[in-house]
PDB file of C-alpha atoms in Angstrom:
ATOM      1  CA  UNK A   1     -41.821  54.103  46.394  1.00 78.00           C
ATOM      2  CA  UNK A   2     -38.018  54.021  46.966  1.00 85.00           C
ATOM      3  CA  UNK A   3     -35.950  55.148  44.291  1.00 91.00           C
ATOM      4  CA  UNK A   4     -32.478  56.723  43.540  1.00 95.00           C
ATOM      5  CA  UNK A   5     -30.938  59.441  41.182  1.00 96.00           C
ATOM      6  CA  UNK A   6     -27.646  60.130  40.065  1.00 97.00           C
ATOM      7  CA  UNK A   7     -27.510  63.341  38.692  1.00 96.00           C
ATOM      8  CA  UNK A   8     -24.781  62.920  36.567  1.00 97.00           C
ATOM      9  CA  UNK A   9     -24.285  60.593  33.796  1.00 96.00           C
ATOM     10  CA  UNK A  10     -20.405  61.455  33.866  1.00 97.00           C
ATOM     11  CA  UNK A  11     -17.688  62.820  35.898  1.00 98.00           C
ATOM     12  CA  UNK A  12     -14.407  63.860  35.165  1.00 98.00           C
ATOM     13  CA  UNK A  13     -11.495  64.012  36.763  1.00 98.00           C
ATOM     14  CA  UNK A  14      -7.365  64.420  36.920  1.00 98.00           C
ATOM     15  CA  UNK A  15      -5.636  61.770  37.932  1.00 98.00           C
ATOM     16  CA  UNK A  16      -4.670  62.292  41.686  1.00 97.00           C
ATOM     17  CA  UNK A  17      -7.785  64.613  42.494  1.00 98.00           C
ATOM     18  CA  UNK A  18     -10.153  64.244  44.333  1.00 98.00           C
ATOM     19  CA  UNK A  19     -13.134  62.959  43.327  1.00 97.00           C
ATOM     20  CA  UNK A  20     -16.958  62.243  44.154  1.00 98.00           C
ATOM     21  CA  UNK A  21     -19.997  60.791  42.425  1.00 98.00           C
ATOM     22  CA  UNK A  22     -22.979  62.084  43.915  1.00 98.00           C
ATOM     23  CA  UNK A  23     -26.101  59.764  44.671  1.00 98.00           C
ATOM     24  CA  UNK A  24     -29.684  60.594  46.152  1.00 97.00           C
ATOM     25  CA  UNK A  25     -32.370  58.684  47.786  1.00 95.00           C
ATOM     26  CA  UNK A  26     -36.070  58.211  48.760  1.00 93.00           C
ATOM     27  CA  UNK A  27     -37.079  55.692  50.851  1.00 88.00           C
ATOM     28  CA  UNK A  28     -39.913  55.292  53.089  1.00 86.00           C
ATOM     29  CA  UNK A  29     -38.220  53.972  56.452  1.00 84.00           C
ATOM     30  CA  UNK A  30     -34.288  53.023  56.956  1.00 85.00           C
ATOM     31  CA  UNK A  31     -32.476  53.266  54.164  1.00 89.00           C
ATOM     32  CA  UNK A  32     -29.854  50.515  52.929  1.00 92.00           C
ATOM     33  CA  UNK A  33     -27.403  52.062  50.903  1.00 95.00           C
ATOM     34  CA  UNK A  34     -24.903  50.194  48.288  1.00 96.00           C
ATOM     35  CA  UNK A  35     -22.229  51.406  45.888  1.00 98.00           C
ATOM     36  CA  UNK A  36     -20.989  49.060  42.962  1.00 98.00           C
ATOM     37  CA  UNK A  37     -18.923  49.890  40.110  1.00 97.00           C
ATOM     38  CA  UNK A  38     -18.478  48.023  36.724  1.00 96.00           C
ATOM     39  CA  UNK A  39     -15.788  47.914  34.752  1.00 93.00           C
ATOM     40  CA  UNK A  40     -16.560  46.952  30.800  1.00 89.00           C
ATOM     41  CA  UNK A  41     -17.668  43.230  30.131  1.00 85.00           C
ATOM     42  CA  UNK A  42     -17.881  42.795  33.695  1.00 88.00           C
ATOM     43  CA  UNK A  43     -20.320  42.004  36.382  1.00 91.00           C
ATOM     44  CA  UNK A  44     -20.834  44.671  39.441  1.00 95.00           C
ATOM     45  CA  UNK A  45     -18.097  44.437  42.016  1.00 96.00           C
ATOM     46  CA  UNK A  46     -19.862  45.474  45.747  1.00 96.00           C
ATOM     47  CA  UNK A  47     -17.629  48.828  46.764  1.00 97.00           C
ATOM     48  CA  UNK A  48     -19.493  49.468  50.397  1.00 97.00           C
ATOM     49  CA  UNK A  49     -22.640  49.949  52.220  1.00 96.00           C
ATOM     50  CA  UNK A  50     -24.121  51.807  54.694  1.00 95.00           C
ATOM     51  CA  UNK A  51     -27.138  49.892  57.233  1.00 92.00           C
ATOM     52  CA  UNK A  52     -26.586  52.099  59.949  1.00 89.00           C
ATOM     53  CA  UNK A  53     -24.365  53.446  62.516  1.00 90.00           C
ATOM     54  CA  UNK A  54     -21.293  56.065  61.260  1.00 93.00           C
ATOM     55  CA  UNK A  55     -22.359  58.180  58.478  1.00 94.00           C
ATOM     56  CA  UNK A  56     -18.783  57.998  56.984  1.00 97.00           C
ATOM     57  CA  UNK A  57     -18.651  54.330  55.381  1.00 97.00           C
ATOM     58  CA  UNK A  58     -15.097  52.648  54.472  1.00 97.00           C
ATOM     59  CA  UNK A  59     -15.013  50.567  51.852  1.00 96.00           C
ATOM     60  CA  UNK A  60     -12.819  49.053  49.037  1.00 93.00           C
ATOM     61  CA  UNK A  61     -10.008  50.526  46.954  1.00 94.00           C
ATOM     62  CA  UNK A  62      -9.590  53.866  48.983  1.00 96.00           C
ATOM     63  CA  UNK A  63     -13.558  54.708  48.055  1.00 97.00           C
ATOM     64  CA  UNK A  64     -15.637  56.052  51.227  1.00 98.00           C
ATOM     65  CA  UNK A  65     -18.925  57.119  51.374  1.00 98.00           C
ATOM     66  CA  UNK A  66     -21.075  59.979  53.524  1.00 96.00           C
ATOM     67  CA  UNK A  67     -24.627  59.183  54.291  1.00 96.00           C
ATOM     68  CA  UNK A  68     -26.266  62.755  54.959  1.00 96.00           C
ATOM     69  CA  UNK A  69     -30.092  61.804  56.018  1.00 94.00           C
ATOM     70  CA  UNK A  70     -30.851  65.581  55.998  1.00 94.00           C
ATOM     71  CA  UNK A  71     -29.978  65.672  52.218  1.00 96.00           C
ATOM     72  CA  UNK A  72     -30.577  62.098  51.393  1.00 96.00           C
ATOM     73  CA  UNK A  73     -27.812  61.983  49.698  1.00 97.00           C
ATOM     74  CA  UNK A  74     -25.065  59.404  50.009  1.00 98.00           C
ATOM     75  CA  UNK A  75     -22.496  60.670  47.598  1.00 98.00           C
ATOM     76  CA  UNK A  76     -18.885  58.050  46.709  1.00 98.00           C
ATOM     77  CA  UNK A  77     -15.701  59.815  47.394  1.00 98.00           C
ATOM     78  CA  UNK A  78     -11.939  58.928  47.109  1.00 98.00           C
ATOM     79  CA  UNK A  79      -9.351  61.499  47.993  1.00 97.00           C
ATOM     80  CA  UNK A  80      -6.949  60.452  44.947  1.00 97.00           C
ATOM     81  CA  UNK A  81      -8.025  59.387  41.679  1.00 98.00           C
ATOM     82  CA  UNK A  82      -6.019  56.618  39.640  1.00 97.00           C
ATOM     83  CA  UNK A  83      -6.801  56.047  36.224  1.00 97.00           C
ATOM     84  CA  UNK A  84      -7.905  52.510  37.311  1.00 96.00           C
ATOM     85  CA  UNK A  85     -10.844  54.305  38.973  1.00 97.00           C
ATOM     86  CA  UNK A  86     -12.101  54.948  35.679  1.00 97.00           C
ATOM     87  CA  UNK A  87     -15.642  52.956  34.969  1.00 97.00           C
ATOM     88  CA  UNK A  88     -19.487  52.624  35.621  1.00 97.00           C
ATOM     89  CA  UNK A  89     -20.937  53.156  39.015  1.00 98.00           C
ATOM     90  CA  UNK A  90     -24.189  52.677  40.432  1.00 98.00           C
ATOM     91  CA  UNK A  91     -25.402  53.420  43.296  1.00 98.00           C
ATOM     92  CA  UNK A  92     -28.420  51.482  44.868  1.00 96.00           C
ATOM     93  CA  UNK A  93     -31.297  51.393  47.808  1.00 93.00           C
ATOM     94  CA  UNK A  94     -32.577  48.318  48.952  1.00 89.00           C
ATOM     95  CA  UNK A  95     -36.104  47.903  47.930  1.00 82.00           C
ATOM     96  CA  UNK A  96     -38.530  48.221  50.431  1.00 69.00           C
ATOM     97  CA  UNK A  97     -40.289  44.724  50.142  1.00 66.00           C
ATOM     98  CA  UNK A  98     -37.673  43.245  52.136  1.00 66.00           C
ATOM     99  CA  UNK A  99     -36.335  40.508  49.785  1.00 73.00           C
ATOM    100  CA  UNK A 100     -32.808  42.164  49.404  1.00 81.00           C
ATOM    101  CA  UNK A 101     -34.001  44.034  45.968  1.00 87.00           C
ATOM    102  CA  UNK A 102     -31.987  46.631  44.715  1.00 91.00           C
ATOM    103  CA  UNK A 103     -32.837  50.010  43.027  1.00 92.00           C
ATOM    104  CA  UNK A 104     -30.688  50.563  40.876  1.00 95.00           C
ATOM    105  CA  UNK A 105     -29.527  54.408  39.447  1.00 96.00           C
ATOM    106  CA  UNK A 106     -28.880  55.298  36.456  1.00 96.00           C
ATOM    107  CA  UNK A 107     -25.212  54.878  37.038  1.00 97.00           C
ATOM    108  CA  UNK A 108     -22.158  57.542  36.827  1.00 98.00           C
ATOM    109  CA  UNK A 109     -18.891  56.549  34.666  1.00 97.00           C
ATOM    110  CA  UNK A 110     -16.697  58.352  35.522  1.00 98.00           C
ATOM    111  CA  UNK A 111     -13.368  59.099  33.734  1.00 98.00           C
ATOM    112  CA  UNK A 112      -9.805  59.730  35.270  1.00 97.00           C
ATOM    113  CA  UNK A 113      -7.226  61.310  33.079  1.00 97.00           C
ATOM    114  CA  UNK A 114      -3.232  60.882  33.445  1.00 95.00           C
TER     115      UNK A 114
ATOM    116  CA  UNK B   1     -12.068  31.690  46.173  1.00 65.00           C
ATOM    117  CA  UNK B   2     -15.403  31.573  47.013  1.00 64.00           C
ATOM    118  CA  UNK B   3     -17.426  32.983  43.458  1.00 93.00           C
ATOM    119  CA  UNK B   4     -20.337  33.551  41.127  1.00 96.00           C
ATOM    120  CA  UNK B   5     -19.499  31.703  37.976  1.00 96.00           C
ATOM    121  CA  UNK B   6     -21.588  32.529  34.929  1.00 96.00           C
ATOM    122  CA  UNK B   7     -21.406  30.245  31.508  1.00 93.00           C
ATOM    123  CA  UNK B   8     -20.490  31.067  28.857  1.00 94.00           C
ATOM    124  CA  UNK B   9     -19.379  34.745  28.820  1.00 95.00           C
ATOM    125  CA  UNK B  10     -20.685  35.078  25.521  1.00 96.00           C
ATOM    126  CA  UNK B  11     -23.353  33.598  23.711  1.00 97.00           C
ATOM    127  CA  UNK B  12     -24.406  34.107  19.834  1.00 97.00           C
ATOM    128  CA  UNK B  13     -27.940  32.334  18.956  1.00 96.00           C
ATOM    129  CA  UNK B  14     -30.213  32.870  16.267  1.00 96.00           C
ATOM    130  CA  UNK B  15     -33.423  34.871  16.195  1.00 97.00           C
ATOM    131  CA  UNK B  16     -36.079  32.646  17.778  1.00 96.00           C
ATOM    132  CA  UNK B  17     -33.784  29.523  18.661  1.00 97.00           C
ATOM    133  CA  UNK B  18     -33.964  28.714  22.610  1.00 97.00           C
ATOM    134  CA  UNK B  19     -30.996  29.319  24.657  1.00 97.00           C
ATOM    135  CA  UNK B  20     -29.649  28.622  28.016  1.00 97.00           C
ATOM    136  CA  UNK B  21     -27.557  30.556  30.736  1.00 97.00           C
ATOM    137  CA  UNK B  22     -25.857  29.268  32.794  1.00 97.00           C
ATOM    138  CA  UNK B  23     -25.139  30.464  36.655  1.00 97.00           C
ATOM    139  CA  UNK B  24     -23.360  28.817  39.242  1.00 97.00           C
ATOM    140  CA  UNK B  25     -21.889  29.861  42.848  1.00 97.00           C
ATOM    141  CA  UNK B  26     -19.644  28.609  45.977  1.00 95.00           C
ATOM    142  CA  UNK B  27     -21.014  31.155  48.192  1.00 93.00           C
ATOM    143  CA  UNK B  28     -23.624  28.944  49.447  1.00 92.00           C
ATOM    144  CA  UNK B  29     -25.933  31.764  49.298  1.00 93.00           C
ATOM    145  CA  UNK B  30     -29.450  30.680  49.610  1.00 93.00           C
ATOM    146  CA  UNK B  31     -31.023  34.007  47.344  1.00 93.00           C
ATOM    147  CA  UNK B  32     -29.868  33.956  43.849  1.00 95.00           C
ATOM    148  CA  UNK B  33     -31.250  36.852  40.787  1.00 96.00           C
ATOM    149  CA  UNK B  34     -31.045  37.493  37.413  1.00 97.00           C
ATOM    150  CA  UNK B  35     -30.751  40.823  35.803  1.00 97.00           C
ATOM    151  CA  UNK B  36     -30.721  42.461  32.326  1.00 97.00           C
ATOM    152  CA  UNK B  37     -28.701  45.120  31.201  1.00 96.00           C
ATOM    153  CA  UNK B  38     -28.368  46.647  28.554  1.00 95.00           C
ATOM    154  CA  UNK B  39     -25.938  49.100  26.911  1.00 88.00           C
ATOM    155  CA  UNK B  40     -24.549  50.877  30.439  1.00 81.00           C
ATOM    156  CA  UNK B  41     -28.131  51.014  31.943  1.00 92.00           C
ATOM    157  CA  UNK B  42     -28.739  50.254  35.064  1.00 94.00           C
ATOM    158  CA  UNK B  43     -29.492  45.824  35.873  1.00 95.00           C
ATOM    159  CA  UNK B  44     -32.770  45.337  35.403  1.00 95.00           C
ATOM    160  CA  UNK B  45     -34.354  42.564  37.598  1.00 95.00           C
ATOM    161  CA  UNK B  46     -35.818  39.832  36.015  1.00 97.00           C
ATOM    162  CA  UNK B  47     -36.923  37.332  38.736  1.00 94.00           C
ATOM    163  CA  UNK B  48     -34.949  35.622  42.213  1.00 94.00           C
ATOM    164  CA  UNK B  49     -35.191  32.897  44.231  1.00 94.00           C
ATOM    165  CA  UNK B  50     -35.586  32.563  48.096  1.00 91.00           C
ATOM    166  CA  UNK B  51     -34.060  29.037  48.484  1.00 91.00           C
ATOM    167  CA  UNK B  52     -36.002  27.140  45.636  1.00 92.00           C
ATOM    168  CA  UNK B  53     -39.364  30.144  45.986  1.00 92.00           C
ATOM    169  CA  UNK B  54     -39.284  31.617  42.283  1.00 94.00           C
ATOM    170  CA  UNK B  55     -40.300  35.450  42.018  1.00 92.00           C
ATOM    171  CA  UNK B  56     -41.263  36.592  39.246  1.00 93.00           C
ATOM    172  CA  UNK B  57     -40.955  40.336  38.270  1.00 93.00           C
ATOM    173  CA  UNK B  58     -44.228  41.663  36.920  1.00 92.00           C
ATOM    174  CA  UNK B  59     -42.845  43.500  33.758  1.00 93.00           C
ATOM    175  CA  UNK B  60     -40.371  40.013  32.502  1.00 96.00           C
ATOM    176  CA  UNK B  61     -41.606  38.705  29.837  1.00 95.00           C
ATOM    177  CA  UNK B  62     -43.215  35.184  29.266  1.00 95.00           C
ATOM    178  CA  UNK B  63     -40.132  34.508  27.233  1.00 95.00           C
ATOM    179  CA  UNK B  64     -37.502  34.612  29.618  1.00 97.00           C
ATOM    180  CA  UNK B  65     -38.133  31.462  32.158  1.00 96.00           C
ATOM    181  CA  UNK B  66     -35.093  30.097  35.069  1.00 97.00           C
ATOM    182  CA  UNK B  67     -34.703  27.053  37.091  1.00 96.00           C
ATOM    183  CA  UNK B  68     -33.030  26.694  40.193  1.00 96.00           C
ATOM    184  CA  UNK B  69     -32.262  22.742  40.632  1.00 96.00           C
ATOM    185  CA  UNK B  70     -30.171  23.249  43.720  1.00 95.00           C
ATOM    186  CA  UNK B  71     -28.297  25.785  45.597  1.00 94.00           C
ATOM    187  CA  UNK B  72     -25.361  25.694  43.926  1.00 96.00           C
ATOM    188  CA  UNK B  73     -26.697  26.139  40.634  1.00 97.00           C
ATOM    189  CA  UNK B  74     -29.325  28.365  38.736  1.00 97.00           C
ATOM    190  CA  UNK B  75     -30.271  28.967  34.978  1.00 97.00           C
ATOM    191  CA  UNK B  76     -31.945  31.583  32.691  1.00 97.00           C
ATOM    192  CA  UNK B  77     -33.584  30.095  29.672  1.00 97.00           C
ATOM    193  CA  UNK B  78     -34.916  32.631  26.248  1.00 97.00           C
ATOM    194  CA  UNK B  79     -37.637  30.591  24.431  1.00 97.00           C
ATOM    195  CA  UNK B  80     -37.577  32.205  21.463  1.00 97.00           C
ATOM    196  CA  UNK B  81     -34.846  35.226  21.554  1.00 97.00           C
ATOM    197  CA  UNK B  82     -35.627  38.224  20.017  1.00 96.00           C
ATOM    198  CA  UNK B  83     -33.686  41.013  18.664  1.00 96.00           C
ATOM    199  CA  UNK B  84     -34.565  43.154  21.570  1.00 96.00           C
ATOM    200  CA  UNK B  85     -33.149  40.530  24.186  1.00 97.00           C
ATOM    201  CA  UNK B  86     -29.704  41.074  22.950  1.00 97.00           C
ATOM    202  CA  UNK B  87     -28.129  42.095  26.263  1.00 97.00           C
ATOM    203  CA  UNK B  88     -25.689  41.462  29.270  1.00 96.00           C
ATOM    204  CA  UNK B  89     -27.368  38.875  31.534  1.00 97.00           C
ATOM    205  CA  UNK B  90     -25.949  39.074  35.236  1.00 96.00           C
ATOM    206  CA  UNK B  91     -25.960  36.721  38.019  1.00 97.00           C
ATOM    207  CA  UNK B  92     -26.165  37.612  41.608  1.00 96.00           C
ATOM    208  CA  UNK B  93     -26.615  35.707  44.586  1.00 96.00           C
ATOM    209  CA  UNK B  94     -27.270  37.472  48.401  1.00 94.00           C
ATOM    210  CA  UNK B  95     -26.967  35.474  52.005  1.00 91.00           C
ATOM    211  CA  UNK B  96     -30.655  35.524  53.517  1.00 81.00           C
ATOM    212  CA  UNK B  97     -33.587  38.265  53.837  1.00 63.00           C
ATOM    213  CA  UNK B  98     -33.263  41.490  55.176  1.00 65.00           C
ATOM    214  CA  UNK B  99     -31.822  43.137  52.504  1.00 67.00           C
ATOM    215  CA  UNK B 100     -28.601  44.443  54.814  1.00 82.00           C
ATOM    216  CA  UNK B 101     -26.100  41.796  52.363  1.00 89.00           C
ATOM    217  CA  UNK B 102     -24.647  43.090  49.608  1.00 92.00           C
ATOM    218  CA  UNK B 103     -25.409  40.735  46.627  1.00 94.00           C
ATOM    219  CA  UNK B 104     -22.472  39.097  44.808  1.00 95.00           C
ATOM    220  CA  UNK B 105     -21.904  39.396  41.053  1.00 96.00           C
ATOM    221  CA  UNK B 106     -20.996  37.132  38.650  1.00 96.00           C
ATOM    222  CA  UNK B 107     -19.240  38.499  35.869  1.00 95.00           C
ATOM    223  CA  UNK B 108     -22.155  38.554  33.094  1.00 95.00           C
ATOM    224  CA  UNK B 109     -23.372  36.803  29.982  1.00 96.00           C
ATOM    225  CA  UNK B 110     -23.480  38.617  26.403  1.00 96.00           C
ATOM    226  CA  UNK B 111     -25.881  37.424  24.216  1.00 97.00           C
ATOM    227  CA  UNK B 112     -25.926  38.559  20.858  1.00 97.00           C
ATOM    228  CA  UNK B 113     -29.317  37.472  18.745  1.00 97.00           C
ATOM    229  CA  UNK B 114     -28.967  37.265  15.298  1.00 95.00           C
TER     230      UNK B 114
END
């Protein structure tokens, strides 16, 4: 069964660090990879995916992510934090059924200080 | 700007008294779901549709029906609400199979059952 973790239920960080949220997978076949984050009383924005090709995915607002097959791991990075940063995110593998499902985590907030 | 529009963005009812959701999108997306989530958890699915095909989750209750009259346009109705469906109800909708699209959020329903 496919499924996802996010070991963390928060990260914290100063505001023009670094940071990185760190997601794992397991998936029987190709995995489809998503980041979204949620800021409160909102729905999920999409951040960016990774379907194949470069292992180092672009995406919006400055966030990137590495897909790492040898450690299943796909983990969110941003090389500057901004305050605005601060909020939910999940990370998710597409289900294996094929219907465009999502597994959800357990989601990361993740809290930038001035 | 193309969108997932979700009425109203908050909804009170009483304990037991039917209520209606309300989704709506100009994507022209032909897969449309509905998810629960509560407190900062993770979206749970509830059901989708493939064009007007209705899936049905096996764990959502018999309470919690949806209709899907057209593309544009889908709803999530509570027969009798219970304390326990107090939640955020999100909207998504996703261009075809495959499960390579990222789905598109709308920005949520609270319900509050009193």
């Amino acid at each position: 069964a496919q499924s996802v973790a996010q070991p963390e239920d928060q990260v914290n960080v100063a505001e023009g660090n670094p940071l990185t949220v760190k997601c794992t997978y397991s998936v029987s076949g190709n995995p489809y990879l998503f980041w979204y984050v949620q800021y409160p009383n909102r729905g999920l924005q999409f951040l960016l995916k990774y379907i194949t090709g470069d292992n180092l995915v672009k995406g919006s607002y400055g966030f990137e992510a590495e897909f790492n097959k040898s450690q299943t791991s796909f983990h969110l990075k941003k090389p500057s934090a901004l305050v605005s940063d601060s909020a939910l995110y999940f990370c998710a593998v597409r289900d294996g059924d094929n219907t465009g499902k999502l597994i959800f985590g357990q989601g990361t907030t993740l809290q930038v200080k001035p | 700007d193309a969108m997932v529009i979700q009425n109203p963005r908050y909804q009170v009812t009483q304990f037991g008294k039917p209520v209606t959701l309300s989704c709506s999108q100009t994507l022209n997306h032909n897969v449309m779901y509905w998810y629960q989530q509560k407190s900062s958890q993770a979206p749970k699915l509830l059901f989708h549709y493939y064009d007007k095909d209705f899936n049905n989750e096996a764990d959502t209750p018999d309470n919690f029906q949806s209709r899907r009259p057209n593309t544009s346009f889908c709803f999530l109705d509570i027969r009798s609400p219970g304390l326990g469906d107090a939640a955020m109800y999100l909207c998504a909708t996703r261009l075809g199979l495959g499960g390579y699209n990222e789905q598109f959020f709308g920005p949520g329903t609270r319900l509050t059952v009193l």
